[in-house]
mmCIF file of C-alpha atoms in Angstrom:
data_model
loop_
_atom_site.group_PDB
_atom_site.id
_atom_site.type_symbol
_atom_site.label_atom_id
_atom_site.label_comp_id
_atom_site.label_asym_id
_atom_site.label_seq_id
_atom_site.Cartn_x
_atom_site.Cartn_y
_atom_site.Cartn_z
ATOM 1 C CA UNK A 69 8.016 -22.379 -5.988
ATOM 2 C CA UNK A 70 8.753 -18.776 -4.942
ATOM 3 C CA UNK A 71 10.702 -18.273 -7.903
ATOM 4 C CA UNK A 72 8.394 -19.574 -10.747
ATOM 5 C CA UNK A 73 5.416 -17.306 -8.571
ATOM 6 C CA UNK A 74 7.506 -14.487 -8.898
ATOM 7 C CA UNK A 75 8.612 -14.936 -12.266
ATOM 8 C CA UNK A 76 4.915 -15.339 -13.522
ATOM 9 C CA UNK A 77 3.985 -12.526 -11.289
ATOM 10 C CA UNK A 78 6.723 -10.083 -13.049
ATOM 11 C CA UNK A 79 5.467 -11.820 -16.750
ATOM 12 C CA UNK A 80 1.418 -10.400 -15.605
ATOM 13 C CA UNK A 81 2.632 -6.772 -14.776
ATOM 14 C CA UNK A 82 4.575 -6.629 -17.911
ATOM 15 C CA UNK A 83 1.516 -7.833 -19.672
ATOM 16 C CA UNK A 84 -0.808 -5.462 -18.132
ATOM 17 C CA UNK A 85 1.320 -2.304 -18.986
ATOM 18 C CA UNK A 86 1.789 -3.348 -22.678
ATOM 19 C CA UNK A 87 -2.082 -4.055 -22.669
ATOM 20 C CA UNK A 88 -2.704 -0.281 -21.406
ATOM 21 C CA UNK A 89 0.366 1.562 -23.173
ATOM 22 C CA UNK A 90 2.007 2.114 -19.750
ATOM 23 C CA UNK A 91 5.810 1.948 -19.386
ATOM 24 C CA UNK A 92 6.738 -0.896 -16.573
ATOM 25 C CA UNK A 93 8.978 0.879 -14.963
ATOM 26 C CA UNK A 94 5.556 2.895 -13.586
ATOM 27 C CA UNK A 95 4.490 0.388 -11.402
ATOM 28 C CA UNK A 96 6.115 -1.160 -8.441
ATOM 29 C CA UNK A 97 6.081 -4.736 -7.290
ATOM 30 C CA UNK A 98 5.129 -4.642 -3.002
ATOM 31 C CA UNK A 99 5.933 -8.378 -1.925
ATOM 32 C CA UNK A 100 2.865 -8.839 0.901
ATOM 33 C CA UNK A 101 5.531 -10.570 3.378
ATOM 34 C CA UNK A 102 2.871 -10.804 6.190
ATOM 35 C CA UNK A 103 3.050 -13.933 8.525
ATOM 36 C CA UNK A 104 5.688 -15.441 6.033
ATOM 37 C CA UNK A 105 9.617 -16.328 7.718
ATOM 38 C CA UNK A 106 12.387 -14.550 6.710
ATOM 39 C CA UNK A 107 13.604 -17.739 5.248
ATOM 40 C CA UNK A 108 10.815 -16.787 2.541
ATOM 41 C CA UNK A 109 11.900 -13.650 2.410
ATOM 42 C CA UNK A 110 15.313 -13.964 1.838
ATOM 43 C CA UNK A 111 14.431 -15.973 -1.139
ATOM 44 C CA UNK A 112 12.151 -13.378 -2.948
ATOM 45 C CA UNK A 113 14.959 -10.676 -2.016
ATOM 46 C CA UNK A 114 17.624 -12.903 -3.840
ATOM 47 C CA UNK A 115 15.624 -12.508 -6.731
ATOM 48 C CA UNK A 116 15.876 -8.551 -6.535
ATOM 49 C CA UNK A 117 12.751 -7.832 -4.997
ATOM 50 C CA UNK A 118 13.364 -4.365 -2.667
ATOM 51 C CA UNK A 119 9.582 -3.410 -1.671
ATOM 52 C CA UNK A 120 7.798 -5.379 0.876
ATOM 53 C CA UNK A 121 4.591 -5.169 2.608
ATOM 54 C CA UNK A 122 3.116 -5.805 6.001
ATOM 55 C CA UNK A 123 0.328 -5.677 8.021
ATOM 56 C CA UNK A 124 1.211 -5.582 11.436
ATOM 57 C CA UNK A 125 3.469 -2.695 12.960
ATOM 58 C CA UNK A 126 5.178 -5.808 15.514
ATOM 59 C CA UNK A 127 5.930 -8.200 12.253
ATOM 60 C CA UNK A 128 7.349 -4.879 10.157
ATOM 61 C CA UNK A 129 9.918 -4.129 13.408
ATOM 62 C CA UNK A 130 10.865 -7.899 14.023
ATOM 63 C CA UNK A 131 11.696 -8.069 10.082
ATOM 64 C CA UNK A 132 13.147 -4.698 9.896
ATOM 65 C CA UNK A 133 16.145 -5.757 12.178
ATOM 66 C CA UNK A 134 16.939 -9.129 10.941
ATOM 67 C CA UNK A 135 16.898 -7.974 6.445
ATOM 68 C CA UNK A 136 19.313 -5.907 4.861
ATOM 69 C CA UNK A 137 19.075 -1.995 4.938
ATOM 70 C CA UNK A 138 18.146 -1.591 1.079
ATOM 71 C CA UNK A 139 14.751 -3.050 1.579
ATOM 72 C CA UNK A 140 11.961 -0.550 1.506
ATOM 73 C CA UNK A 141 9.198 -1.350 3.845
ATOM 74 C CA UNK A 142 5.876 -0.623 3.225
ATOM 75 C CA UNK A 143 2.905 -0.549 6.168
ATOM 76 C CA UNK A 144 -0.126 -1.104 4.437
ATOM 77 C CA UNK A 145 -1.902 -2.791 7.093
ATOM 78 C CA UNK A 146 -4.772 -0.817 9.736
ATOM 79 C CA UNK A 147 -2.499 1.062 11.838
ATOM 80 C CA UNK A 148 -3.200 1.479 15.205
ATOM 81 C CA UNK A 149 -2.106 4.761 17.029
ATOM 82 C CA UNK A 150 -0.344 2.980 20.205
ATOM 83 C CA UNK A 151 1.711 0.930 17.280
ATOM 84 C CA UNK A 152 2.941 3.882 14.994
ATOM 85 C CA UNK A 153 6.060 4.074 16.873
ATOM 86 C CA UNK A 154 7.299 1.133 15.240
ATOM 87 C CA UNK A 155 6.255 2.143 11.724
ATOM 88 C CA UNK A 156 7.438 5.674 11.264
ATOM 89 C CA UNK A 157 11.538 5.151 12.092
ATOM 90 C CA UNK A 158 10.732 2.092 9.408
ATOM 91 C CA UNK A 159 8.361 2.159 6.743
ATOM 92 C CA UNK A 160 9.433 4.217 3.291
ATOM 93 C CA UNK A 161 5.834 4.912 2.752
ATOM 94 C CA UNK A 162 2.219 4.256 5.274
ATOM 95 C CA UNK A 163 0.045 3.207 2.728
ATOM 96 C CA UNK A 164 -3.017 3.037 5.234
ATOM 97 C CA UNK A 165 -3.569 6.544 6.465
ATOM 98 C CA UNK A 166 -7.353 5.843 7.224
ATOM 99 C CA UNK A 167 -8.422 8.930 9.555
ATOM 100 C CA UNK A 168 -7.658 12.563 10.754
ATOM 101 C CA UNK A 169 -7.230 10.981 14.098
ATOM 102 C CA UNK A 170 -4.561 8.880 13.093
ATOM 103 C CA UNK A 171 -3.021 11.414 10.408
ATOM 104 C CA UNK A 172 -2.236 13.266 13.394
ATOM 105 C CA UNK A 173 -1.214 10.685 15.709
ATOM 106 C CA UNK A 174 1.525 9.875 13.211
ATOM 107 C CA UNK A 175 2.450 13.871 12.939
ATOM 108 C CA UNK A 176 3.123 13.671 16.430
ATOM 109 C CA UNK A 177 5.954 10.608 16.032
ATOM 110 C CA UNK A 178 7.236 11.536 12.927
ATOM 111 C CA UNK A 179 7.877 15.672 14.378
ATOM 112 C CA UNK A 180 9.453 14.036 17.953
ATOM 113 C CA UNK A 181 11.780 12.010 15.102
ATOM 114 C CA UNK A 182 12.119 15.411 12.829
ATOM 115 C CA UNK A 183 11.017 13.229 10.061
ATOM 116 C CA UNK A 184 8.863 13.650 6.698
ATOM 117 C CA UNK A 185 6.758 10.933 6.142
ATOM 118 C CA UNK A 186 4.863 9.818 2.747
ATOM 119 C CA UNK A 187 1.581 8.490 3.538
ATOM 120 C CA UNK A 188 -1.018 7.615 1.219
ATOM 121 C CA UNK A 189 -4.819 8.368 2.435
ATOM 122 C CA UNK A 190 -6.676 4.901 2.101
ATOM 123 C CA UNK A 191 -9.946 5.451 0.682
ATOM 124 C CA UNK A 192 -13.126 2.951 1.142
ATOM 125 C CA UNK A 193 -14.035 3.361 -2.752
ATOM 126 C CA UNK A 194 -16.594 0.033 -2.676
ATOM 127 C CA UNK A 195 -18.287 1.457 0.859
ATOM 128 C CA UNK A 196 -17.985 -1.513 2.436
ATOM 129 C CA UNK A 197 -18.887 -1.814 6.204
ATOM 130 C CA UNK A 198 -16.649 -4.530 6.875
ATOM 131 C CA UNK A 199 -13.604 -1.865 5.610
ATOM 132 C CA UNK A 200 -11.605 0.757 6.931
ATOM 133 C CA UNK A 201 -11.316 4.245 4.504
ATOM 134 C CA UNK A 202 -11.932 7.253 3.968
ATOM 135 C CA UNK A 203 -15.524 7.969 1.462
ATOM 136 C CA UNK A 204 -15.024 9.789 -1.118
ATOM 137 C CA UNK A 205 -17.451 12.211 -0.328
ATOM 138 C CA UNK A 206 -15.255 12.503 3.111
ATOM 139 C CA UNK A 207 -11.445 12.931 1.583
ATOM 140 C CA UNK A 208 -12.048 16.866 0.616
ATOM 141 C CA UNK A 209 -11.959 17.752 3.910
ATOM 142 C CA UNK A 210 -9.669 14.859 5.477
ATOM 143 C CA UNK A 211 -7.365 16.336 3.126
ATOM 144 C CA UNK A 212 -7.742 19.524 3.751
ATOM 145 C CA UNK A 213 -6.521 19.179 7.486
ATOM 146 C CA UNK A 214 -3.875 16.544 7.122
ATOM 147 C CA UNK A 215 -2.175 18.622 4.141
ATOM 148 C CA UNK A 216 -1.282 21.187 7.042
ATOM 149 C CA UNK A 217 0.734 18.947 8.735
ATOM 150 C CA UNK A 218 4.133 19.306 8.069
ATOM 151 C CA UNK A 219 5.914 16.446 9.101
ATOM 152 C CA UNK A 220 3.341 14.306 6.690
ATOM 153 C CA UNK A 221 3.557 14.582 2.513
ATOM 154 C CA UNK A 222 0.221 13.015 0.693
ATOM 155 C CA UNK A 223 1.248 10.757 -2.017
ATOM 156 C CA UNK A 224 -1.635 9.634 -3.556
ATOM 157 C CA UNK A 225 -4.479 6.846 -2.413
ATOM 158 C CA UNK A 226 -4.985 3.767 -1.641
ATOM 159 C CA UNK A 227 -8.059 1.031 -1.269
ATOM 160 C CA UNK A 228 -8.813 -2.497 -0.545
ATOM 161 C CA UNK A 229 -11.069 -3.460 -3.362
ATOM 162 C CA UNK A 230 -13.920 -6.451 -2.438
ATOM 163 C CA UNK A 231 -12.806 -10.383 -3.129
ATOM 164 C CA UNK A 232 -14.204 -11.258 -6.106
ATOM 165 C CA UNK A 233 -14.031 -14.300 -7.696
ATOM 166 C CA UNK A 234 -14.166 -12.428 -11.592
ATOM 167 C CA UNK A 235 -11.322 -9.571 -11.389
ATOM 168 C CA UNK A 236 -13.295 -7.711 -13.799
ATOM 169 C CA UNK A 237 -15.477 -6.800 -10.950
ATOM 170 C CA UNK A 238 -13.217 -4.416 -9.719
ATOM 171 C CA UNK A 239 -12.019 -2.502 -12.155
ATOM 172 C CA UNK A 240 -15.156 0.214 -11.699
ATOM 173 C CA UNK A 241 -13.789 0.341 -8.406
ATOM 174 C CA UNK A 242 -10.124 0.956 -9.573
ATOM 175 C CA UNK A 243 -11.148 3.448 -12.465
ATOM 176 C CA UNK A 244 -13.303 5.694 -9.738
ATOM 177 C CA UNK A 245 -10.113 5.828 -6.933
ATOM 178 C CA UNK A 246 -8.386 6.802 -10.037
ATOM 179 C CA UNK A 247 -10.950 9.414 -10.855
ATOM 180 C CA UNK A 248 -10.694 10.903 -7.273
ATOM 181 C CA UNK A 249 -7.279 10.786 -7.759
ATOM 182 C CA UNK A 250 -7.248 13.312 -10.806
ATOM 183 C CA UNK A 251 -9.810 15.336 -8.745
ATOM 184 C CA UNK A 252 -8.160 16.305 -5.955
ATOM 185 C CA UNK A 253 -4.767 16.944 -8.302
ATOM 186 C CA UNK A 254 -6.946 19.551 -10.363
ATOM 187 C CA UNK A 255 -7.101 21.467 -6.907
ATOM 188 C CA UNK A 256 -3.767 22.151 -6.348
ATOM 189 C CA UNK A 257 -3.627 21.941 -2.438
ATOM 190 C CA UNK A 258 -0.256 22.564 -0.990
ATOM 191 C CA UNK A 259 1.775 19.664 0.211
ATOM 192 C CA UNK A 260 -0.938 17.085 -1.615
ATOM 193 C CA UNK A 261 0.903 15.068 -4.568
ATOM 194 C CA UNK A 262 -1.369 12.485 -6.413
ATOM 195 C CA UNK A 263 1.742 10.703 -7.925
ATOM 196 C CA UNK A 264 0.817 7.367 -6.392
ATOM 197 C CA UNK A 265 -2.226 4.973 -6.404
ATOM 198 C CA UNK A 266 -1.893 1.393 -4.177
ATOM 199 C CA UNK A 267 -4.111 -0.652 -5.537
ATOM 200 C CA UNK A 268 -4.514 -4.368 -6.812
ATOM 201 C CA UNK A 269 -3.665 -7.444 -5.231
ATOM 202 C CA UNK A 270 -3.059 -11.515 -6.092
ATOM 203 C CA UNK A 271 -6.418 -11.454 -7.416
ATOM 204 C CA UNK A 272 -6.524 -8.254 -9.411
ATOM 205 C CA UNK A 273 -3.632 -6.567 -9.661
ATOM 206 C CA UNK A 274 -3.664 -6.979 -13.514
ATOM 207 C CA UNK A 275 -6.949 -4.731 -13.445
ATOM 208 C CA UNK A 276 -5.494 -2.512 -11.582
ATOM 209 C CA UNK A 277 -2.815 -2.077 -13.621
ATOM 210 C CA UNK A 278 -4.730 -1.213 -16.155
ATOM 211 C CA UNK A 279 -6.878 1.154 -14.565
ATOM 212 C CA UNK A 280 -3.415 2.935 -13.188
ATOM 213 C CA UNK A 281 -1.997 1.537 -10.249
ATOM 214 C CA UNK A 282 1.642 2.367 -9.299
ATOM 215 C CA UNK A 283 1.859 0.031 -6.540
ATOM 216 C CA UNK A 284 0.501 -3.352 -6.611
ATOM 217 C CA UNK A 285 0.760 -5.342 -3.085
ATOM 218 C CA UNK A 286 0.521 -9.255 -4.185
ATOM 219 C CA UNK A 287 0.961 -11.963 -1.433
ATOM 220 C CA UNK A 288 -0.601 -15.204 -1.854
ATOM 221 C CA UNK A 289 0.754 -14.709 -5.637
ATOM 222 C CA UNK A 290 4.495 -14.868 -4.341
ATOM 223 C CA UNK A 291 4.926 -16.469 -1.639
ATOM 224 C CA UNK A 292 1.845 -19.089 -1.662
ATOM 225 C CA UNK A 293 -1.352 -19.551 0.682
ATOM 226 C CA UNK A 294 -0.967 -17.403 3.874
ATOM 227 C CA UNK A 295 -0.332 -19.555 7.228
ATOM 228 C CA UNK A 296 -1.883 -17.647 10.673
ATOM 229 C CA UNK A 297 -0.540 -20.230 12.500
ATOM 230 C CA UNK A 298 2.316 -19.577 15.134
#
């Protein structure tokens, strides 16, 4: 099953970069691995898959240890400060940067490790309540303070868009992150690359695509219906 999902999966993304002129090679595959085995896993790496995803700091360690070194680990789950110490010696990228508070409380890990990490500042683009984020009207000045740190390098954004049932729904939502996106690169602030946008997931990622995405983080499309129970 894994296979086909993947292979159909890989078949969309093509389809959505031909559909918007963009070359392929632009947008990277994250395999949402959150709550699956590493049976599952295994199976999705054997079919060269090298960027995963999870959620929870505790899931991203236990995972971490038991798959091969070449896998780059993503965290683009709500990160909570007393967990970042087992995200920043493993994830290749913290897609979930969601506050100043925490933007610091990751500078403070990453300079006891003497490490650099990329982080991506999640933005809130739909406003919902029920979401984490930065508003847009907010990131200027987030931005503005987490730039200075030095053991952190902005990347770009990310957001959660709403679940839809019509895809098409989203795609204002994609086309403004992308708009704030080209915003804050016009300004030029120091240490602040816009190279990246995470968006798009089983339901969308095809719009999101479209609208730009470099990173598209698709679970349920891969690796079938999520199971929360131990």
């Amino acid at each position: 099953m894994i296979k086909e999902n993947l292979k159909e999966v890989k078949e969309k993304i093509q389809k959505a970069c031909l559909r918007s002129g963009r070359d392929p090679k632009e947008v990277t595959l994250i395999a949402v691995s959150k709550t699956k085995p590493v049976s599952m896993i295994e199976e999705v790496y054997t079919e060269g898959i090298r960027d995963f995803g999870e959620n929870k700091p505790q899931e991203l360690r236990e995972k971490y240890d038991l798959m091969p070194q070449d896998i780059s680990w993503h965290m683009i789950g709500h990160l909570q400060r007393n967990k970042i110490k087992y995200v920043v010696d493993r994830a290749c990228m913290i897609h979930s940067i969601d506050s100043v508070r925490l933007a610091q409380a990751v500078e403070e890990e990453a300079a006891k490790r003497e490490k650099v990490i990329p982080i991506l500042l999640e933005i809130n683009i739909a406003r919902e309540e029920s979401k984490f984020g930065f508003l847009e009207e907010e990131v200027y000045d987030a931005i503005e303070t987490i730039s200075k740190l030095p053991h952190l390098k902005i990347e770009g954004l990310m957001t959660i868009a709403p679940f839809v049932e019509n895809a098409e729904e989203n795609r204002i939502h994609f086309k403004n992150l992308r708009k704030l996106s080209v915003d804050i690169k016009q300004k030029n602030i120091d240490n602040v690359n816009m190279c990246n946008l995470s968006m798009g997931m089983t339901g969308d990622y095809e719009i999101a695509i479209e609208e730009g995405a470099t990173f598209v983080r698709v679970g349920t499309g891969i690796f079938g219906e999520r199971n929360y129970i131990k």
